[in-house]
């Protein structure tokens, strides 16, 4: 199964934290994950890898996030269509916290909240390399 192409598969996980460099070092020491830092407009993005496989990323909590937001891990679920899935979420009683938005070179994502308050990201991926994001 290719998690980047299969609707409903968890394909990525991302840590938003107050100290991305320290977090990357912690997880490298804890699990042996390697870290590749990529420059991004909002600041460095650290891609986590197990061997050659990219499994997730670490970034700073965005300045636009609520001040009460703690550091957190959040999964990405692959969807065939981010706009349709966001609409289905709202119709089922969930909330769309961030409307579907393009991420250049990656795809289209949104942040959803289920009726009980749990949050996750969805991603409609563009063409992805074989080794991941």
Coordinates of N, CA, C and O in Angstrom, one line a residue:
X1 N 0.8 -1.2 0.0 CA 0.0 0.0 0.0 C 0.9 1.2 0.0 O 1.8 1.3 0.8
X2 N 0.6 2.2 -0.9 CA 1.3 3.4 -0.9 C 0.5 4.5 -0.2 O -0.6 4.9 -0.6
X3 N 0.9 4.8 1.1 CA 0.1 5.7 1.9 C -0.1 7.1 1.3 O -1.0 7.8 1.7
X4 N 0.8 7.5 0.4 CA 0.6 8.8 -0.2 C -0.5 8.8 -1.3 O -0.8 9.8 -1.8
X5 N -0.9 7.6 -1.7 CA -1.9 7.5 -2.8 C -3.2 6.8 -2.3 O -4.2 6.8 -3.1
X6 N -3.3 6.3 -1.1 CA -4.4 5.5 -0.6 C -5.3 6.4 0.2 O -4.9 6.8 1.4
X7 N -6.5 6.7 -0.2 CA -7.5 7.4 0.5 C -7.7 6.8 1.9 O -8.0 5.6 2.0
X8 N -7.6 7.5 3.0 CA -7.8 7.1 4.3 C -6.6 6.5 5.0 O -6.6 6.3 6.2
X9 N -5.5 6.5 4.3 CA -4.2 6.0 5.0 C -3.5 7.1 5.7 O -3.5 8.3 5.2
X10 N -3.0 6.8 6.9 CA -2.1 7.8 7.6 C -0.8 7.8 6.8 O -0.1 6.8 6.7
X11 N -0.4 9.0 6.3 CA 0.7 9.0 5.4 C 1.9 9.9 6.0 O 3.0 9.8 5.5
X12 N 1.7 10.6 7.0 CA 2.7 11.6 7.5 C 2.4 11.9 8.9 O 1.2 11.9 9.3
X13 N 3.3 12.3 9.7 CA 3.0 12.9 11.0 C 3.9 14.1 11.2 O 5.0 14.2 10.7
X14 N 3.4 15.1 11.9 CA 4.2 16.3 12.0 C 4.1 16.8 13.5 O 3.1 16.8 14.1
X15 N 5.2 17.3 14.0 CA 5.4 17.9 15.3 C 5.5 19.4 15.1 O 6.3 19.9 14.4
X16 N 4.6 20.1 15.8 CA 4.7 21.5 15.9 C 5.1 21.8 17.4 O 4.5 21.3 18.3
X17 N 6.2 22.5 17.5 CA 6.8 22.7 18.8 C 7.5 24.1 19.0 O 7.7 24.8 18.0
X18 N 7.8 24.4 20.2 CA 8.4 25.7 20.5 C 9.9 25.7 20.2 O 10.5 26.7 20.1
X19 N 10.5 24.5 20.2 CA 12.0 24.4 19.9 C 12.2 23.2 19.0 O 12.6 22.1 19.4
X20 N 12.1 23.5 17.7 CA 12.2 22.4 16.7 C 13.6 21.7 16.7 O 13.7 20.5 16.6
X21 N 14.7 22.5 16.9 CA 16.0 21.9 16.9 C 16.2 21.0 18.0 O 16.7 19.9 17.9
X22 N 15.8 21.4 19.2 CA 15.9 20.5 20.4 C 15.0 19.3 20.3 O 15.5 18.2 20.6
X23 N 13.8 19.4 19.7 CA 13.0 18.3 19.5 C 13.6 17.3 18.5 O 13.6 16.1 18.7
X24 N 14.2 17.8 17.4 CA 14.8 17.0 16.4 C 15.9 16.2 17.1 O 16.1 15.0 16.8
X25 N 16.7 16.8 17.9 CA 17.8 16.2 18.6 C 17.3 15.1 19.5 O 17.8 14.0 19.6
X26 N 16.2 15.4 20.2 CA 15.6 14.4 21.2 C 15.2 13.2 20.4 O 15.5 12.0 20.8
X27 N 14.4 13.3 19.4 CA 13.9 12.2 18.6 C 15.0 11.4 17.9 O 15.0 10.2 17.7
X28 N 16.1 12.1 17.5 CA 17.2 11.4 16.9 C 17.9 10.5 17.9 O 18.1 9.4 17.6
X29 N 18.1 11.0 19.1 CA 18.7 10.2 20.1 C 17.7 9.1 20.6 O 18.2 8.0 20.9
X30 N 16.4 9.4 20.7 CA 15.5 8.4 21.2 C 15.3 7.2 20.2 O 15.3 6.1 20.6
X31 N 15.0 7.6 18.9 CA 14.6 6.6 18.0 C 15.7 6.3 16.8 O 15.5 5.4 16.0
X32 N 16.7 7.2 16.8 CA 17.7 7.1 15.7 C 17.2 7.7 14.4 O 17.8 7.5 13.4
X33 N 16.1 8.5 14.4 CA 15.7 9.1 13.2 C 16.7 10.1 12.7 O 17.3 10.8 13.5
X34 N 16.9 10.1 11.4 CA 17.8 11.1 10.9 C 16.9 12.3 10.5 O 15.7 12.2 10.3
X35 N 17.6 13.5 10.4 CA 16.9 14.7 10.2 C 17.5 15.5 9.1 O 18.8 15.7 9.1
X36 N 16.7 15.9 8.1 CA 17.2 16.7 7.0 C 16.4 18.0 7.1 O 15.2 18.1 7.1
X37 N 17.2 19.1 7.2 CA 16.6 20.5 7.4 C 16.4 21.1 6.0 O 17.3 21.2 5.2
X38 N 15.2 21.6 5.8 CA 14.8 22.3 4.5 C 14.4 23.7 4.9 O 13.6 23.9 5.8
X39 N 15.0 24.7 4.1 CA 14.5 26.0 4.3 C 13.1 26.2 3.8 O 12.8 25.7 2.7
X40 N 12.3 26.9 4.6 CA 10.9 27.2 4.2 C 10.6 28.6 4.5 O 11.3 29.2 5.4
X41 N 9.7 29.3 3.8 CA 9.4 30.7 4.1 C 9.0 30.9 5.6 O 9.4 32.0 6.1
X42 N 8.4 30.0 6.3 CA 8.0 30.2 7.7 C 9.1 29.8 8.6 O 8.9 29.8 9.8
X43 N 10.2 29.3 8.1 CA 11.3 28.9 9.0 C 11.7 27.4 8.6 O 11.0 26.8 7.8
X44 N 12.8 27.0 9.1 CA 13.3 25.6 8.8 C 12.3 24.5 9.1 O 11.6 24.6 10.1
X45 N 12.2 23.6 8.1 CA 11.3 22.4 8.3 C 12.3 21.2 8.4 O 13.1 21.0 7.5
X46 N 12.1 20.4 9.4 CA 13.0 19.2 9.6 C 12.2 18.0 9.2 O 11.2 17.6 9.8
X47 N 12.7 17.3 8.2 CA 12.1 16.1 7.7 C 12.8 14.9 8.4 O 14.0 14.8 8.5
X48 N 11.9 14.1 9.0 CA 12.4 12.9 9.8 C 12.4 11.7 8.9 O 11.5 11.5 8.1
X49 N 13.5 10.9 9.0 CA 13.6 9.7 8.2 C 14.0 8.5 9.0 O 14.8 8.6 10.0
X50 N 13.5 7.4 8.6 CA 14.0 6.1 9.1 C 14.7 5.4 7.9 O 14.0 5.1 6.9
X51 N 16.0 5.3 7.9 CA 16.7 4.9 6.7 C 16.5 6.0 5.7 O 16.7 7.2 5.9
X52 N 16.1 5.6 4.5 CA 15.8 6.5 3.4 C 14.4 6.9 3.3 O 14.0 7.7 2.4
X53 N 13.5 6.5 4.2 CA 12.1 6.7 4.1 C 11.7 7.9 5.0 O 11.9 7.9 6.2
X54 N 11.2 9.0 4.4 CA 10.7 10.1 5.1 C 9.4 9.7 5.8 O 8.5 9.2 5.2
X55 N 9.3 10.0 7.1 CA 8.1 9.6 7.9 C 7.3 10.7 8.5 O 6.2 10.6 9.0
X56 N 7.9 11.9 8.6 CA 7.3 13.0 9.2 C 8.2 14.3 9.2 O 9.2 14.3 8.6
X57 N 7.7 15.3 10.0 CA 8.5 16.5 10.0 C 8.3 17.2 11.3 O 7.4 16.9 12.1
X58 N 9.1 18.2 11.6 CA 9.1 19.0 12.8 C 9.2 20.5 12.3 O 10.0 20.8 11.5
X59 N 8.3 21.3 12.9 CA 8.3 22.7 12.6 C 8.0 23.5 13.8 O 7.4 23.0 14.8
X60 N 8.3 24.8 13.8 CA 7.9 25.7 14.9 C 6.4 25.9 14.8 O 5.7 25.9 13.8
X61 N 5.8 26.1 16.0 CA 4.4 26.4 16.1 C 4.2 27.8 15.4 O 5.0 28.7 15.7
X62 N 3.3 27.9 14.4 CA 3.2 29.1 13.7 C 2.7 30.3 14.6 O 2.0 30.1 15.6
X63 N 3.2 31.5 14.3 CA 2.8 32.6 15.1 C 1.3 32.9 15.1 O 0.7 33.6 15.9
X64 N 0.6 32.4 14.1 CA -0.8 32.6 13.9 C -1.6 31.6 14.8 O -2.9 31.7 14.9
X65 N -1.0 30.6 15.4 CA -1.6 29.6 16.2 C -2.1 30.3 17.5 O -1.5 31.2 18.0
X66 N -3.1 29.7 18.2 CA -3.5 30.3 19.5 C -2.4 30.2 20.5 O -1.6 29.2 20.5
X67 N -2.2 31.2 21.3 CA -1.1 31.2 22.3 C -1.2 30.0 23.3 O -0.2 29.7 23.9
X68 N -2.4 29.5 23.4 CA -2.6 28.3 24.3 C -2.2 27.0 23.7 O -2.2 26.0 24.4
X69 N -1.8 27.0 22.4 CA -1.5 25.7 21.7 C -0.2 25.1 22.2 O 0.8 25.7 22.1
X70 N -0.3 23.9 22.8 CA 0.9 23.3 23.3 C 1.6 22.6 22.1 O 1.0 22.3 21.1
X71 N 2.9 22.2 22.3 CA 3.6 21.4 21.3 C 2.7 20.1 21.1 O 2.2 19.6 22.1
X72 N 2.6 19.7 19.8 CA 1.8 18.5 19.6 C 2.2 17.8 18.3 O 2.7 18.4 17.4
X73 N 1.9 16.5 18.3 CA 2.0 15.7 17.1 C 0.7 15.6 16.4 O -0.3 15.4 17.1
X74 N 0.6 15.6 15.1 CA -0.6 15.5 14.4 C -0.4 14.7 13.1 O 0.5 15.0 12.3
X75 N -1.3 13.7 12.9 CA -1.1 12.9 11.7 C -1.7 13.5 10.5 O -2.6 14.4 10.6
X76 N -1.3 13.1 9.3 CA -1.9 13.5 8.0 C -2.6 12.2 7.5 O -1.9 11.2 7.4
X77 N -3.8 12.4 7.0 CA -4.5 11.3 6.4 C -4.7 11.6 4.9 O -5.1 12.7 4.6
X78 N -4.3 10.7 4.0 CA -4.4 10.9 2.6 C -5.9 10.9 2.2 O -6.6 10.1 2.6
X79 N -6.2 11.9 1.3 CA -7.6 11.9 0.8 C -7.5 12.1 -0.7 O -6.5 12.6 -1.2
X80 N -8.6 11.6 -1.4 CA -8.6 11.8 -2.9 C -8.9 13.3 -3.2 O -8.4 13.8 -4.3
X81 N -9.7 14.0 -2.4 CA -10.1 15.3 -2.7 C -10.2 16.1 -1.3 O -11.2 15.8 -0.6
X82 N -9.3 17.0 -1.1 CA -9.4 17.7 0.2 C -10.6 18.6 0.4 O -11.2 18.6 1.5
X83 N -11.1 19.2 -0.7 CA -12.3 20.0 -0.6 C -13.5 19.2 -0.3 O -14.3 19.6 0.6
X84 N -13.7 18.1 -0.9 CA -14.8 17.2 -0.7 C -14.8 16.7 0.7 O -15.8 16.6 1.4
X85 N -13.6 16.2 1.2 CA -13.5 15.6 2.5 C -13.7 16.7 3.6 O -14.4 16.4 4.6
X86 N -13.3 17.9 3.4 CA -13.6 19.0 4.4 C -15.1 19.2 4.4 O -15.7 19.4 5.5
X87 N -15.7 19.2 3.3 CA -17.2 19.4 3.2 C -17.9 18.2 3.9 O -18.9 18.5 4.7
X88 N -17.4 17.0 3.8 CA -18.0 15.9 4.4 C -17.8 15.9 5.9 O -18.8 15.6 6.7
X89 N -16.7 16.4 6.4 CA -16.4 16.6 7.8 C -17.4 17.5 8.4 O -18.0 17.2 9.4
X90 N -17.6 18.7 7.8 CA -18.6 19.6 8.3 C -20.0 19.0 8.3 O -20.8 19.2 9.3
X91 N -20.4 18.3 7.3 CA -21.7 17.7 7.2 C -21.9 16.7 8.3 O -23.1 16.5 8.7
X92 N -20.9 16.0 8.7 CA -21.0 15.0 9.8 C -20.9 15.6 11.2 O -20.8 14.8 12.1
X93 N -20.8 16.9 11.3 CA -20.8 17.5 12.6 C -19.4 17.9 13.1 O -19.2 18.4 14.2
X94 N -18.4 17.7 12.3 CA -17.0 18.1 12.6 C -16.8 19.6 12.2 O -17.8 20.3 11.7
X95 N -15.6 20.1 12.4 CA -15.3 21.5 12.0 C -14.1 21.5 11.1 O -13.2 20.7 11.3
X96 N -14.1 22.4 10.2 CA -12.9 22.7 9.4 C -12.1 23.8 10.0 O -12.6 25.0 10.0
X97 N -11.0 23.5 10.7 CA -10.2 24.6 11.4 C -9.4 25.4 10.4 O -9.2 26.6 10.6
X98 N -8.8 24.7 9.4 CA -8.1 25.4 8.3 C -8.7 24.9 7.0 O -8.6 23.7 6.8
X99 N -9.3 25.8 6.3 CA -9.9 25.4 5.0 C -8.8 24.8 4.1 O -7.6 25.1 4.2
X100 N -9.3 24.0 3.1 CA -8.3 23.4 2.1 C -7.4 24.5 1.5 O -7.9 25.5 1.1
X101 N -6.1 24.2 1.6 CA -5.1 25.2 1.2 C -4.0 24.5 0.4 O -3.6 23.4 0.7
X102 N -3.6 25.1 -0.7 CA -2.5 24.5 -1.5 C -1.1 24.7 -0.8 O -0.8 25.7 -0.2
X103 N -0.3 23.6 -0.8 CA 1.0 23.6 -0.4 C 1.9 23.3 -1.6 O 1.9 22.2 -2.1
X104 N 2.6 24.4 -2.1 CA 3.3 24.2 -3.4 C 4.2 23.0 -3.4 O 5.0 22.8 -2.4
X105 N 4.1 22.2 -4.4 CA 5.0 21.0 -4.6 C 4.6 19.8 -3.7 O 5.2 18.7 -3.9
X106 N 3.6 19.9 -2.9 CA 3.2 18.8 -2.0 C 1.7 18.4 -2.3 O 1.4 17.3 -2.6
X107 N 0.8 19.4 -2.3 CA -0.6 19.0 -2.5 C -1.5 20.1 -1.9 O -1.2 21.2 -1.8
X108 N -2.7 19.6 -1.4 CA -3.7 20.4 -0.8 C -4.1 19.8 0.5 O -4.4 18.7 0.6
X109 N -4.0 20.7 1.6 CA -4.3 20.2 2.9 C -5.4 21.0 3.6 O -5.7 22.1 3.2
X110 N -5.9 20.4 4.7 CA -6.9 21.1 5.6 C -6.7 20.5 7.0 O -6.1 19.4 7.1
X111 N -7.1 21.2 7.9 CA -7.1 20.8 9.3 C -8.6 20.6 9.8 O -9.4 21.5 9.7
X112 N -8.9 19.4 10.2 CA -10.2 19.0 10.6 C -10.3 18.7 12.1 O -9.3 18.3 12.7
X113 N -11.5 18.9 12.7 CA -11.7 18.5 14.1 C -13.0 17.7 14.1 O -14.0 18.1 13.5
X114 N -12.9 16.5 14.8 CA -14.1 15.7 14.9 C -15.1 16.2 15.9 O -14.7 17.2 16.6
X115 N -16.3 15.7 16.0 CA -17.3 16.3 16.9 C -16.8 16.2 18.4 O -17.4 17.0 19.2
X116 N -15.9 15.3 18.7 CA -15.4 15.2 20.1 C -14.2 16.2 20.4 O -13.8 16.3 21.5
X117 N -13.7 16.8 19.4 CA -12.6 17.8 19.5 C -11.2 17.3 19.1 O -10.3 18.1 19.1
X118 N -11.1 16.1 18.7 CA -9.8 15.6 18.2 C -9.5 16.2 16.8 O -10.4 16.4 16.0
X119 N -8.2 16.6 16.6 CA -7.8 17.3 15.4 C -6.8 16.4 14.6 O -6.0 15.7 15.2
X120 N -7.0 16.5 13.3 CA -6.0 15.8 12.4 C -6.0 16.6 11.1 O -6.8 17.5 10.8
X121 N -4.9 16.3 10.3 CA -4.7 17.0 9.0 C -5.1 16.0 7.9 O -4.9 14.8 8.1
X122 N -5.6 16.6 6.8 CA -5.8 15.8 5.6 C -4.9 16.3 4.5 O -4.6 17.5 4.5
X123 N -4.5 15.4 3.6 CA -3.7 15.9 2.5 C -4.1 15.2 1.2 O -4.1 13.9 1.2
X124 N -4.4 16.0 0.2 CA -4.5 15.5 -1.2 C -3.2 15.7 -1.8 O -2.8 16.8 -2.2
X125 N -2.4 14.6 -2.0 CA -1.1 14.8 -2.5 C -1.0 15.0 -4.0 O -1.8 14.4 -4.7
X126 N -0.1 15.8 -4.4 CA 0.3 15.9 -5.8 C 1.2 14.8 -6.1 O 1.4 13.9 -5.2
X127 N 1.9 14.7 -7.2 CA 2.8 13.6 -7.5 C 3.9 13.7 -6.4 O 4.5 14.7 -6.1
X128 N 4.1 12.5 -5.8 CA 5.1 12.4 -4.7 C 6.3 11.5 -5.1 O 6.0 10.5 -5.8
X129 N 7.5 11.8 -4.7 CA 8.6 10.9 -5.0 C 8.4 9.5 -4.3 O 7.6 9.5 -3.3
X130 N 9.0 8.5 -4.8 CA 8.8 7.1 -4.2 C 9.2 7.0 -2.8 O 8.6 6.3 -2.0
X131 N 10.2 7.8 -2.3 CA 10.6 7.7 -0.9 C 9.8 8.5 0.1 O 10.1 8.6 1.3
X132 N 8.8 9.2 -0.4 CA 8.0 10.0 0.5 C 8.0 11.5 0.3 O 8.5 11.9 -0.8
X133 N 7.5 12.3 1.2 CA 7.4 13.7 1.0 C 8.8 14.4 1.2 O 9.7 13.9 1.7

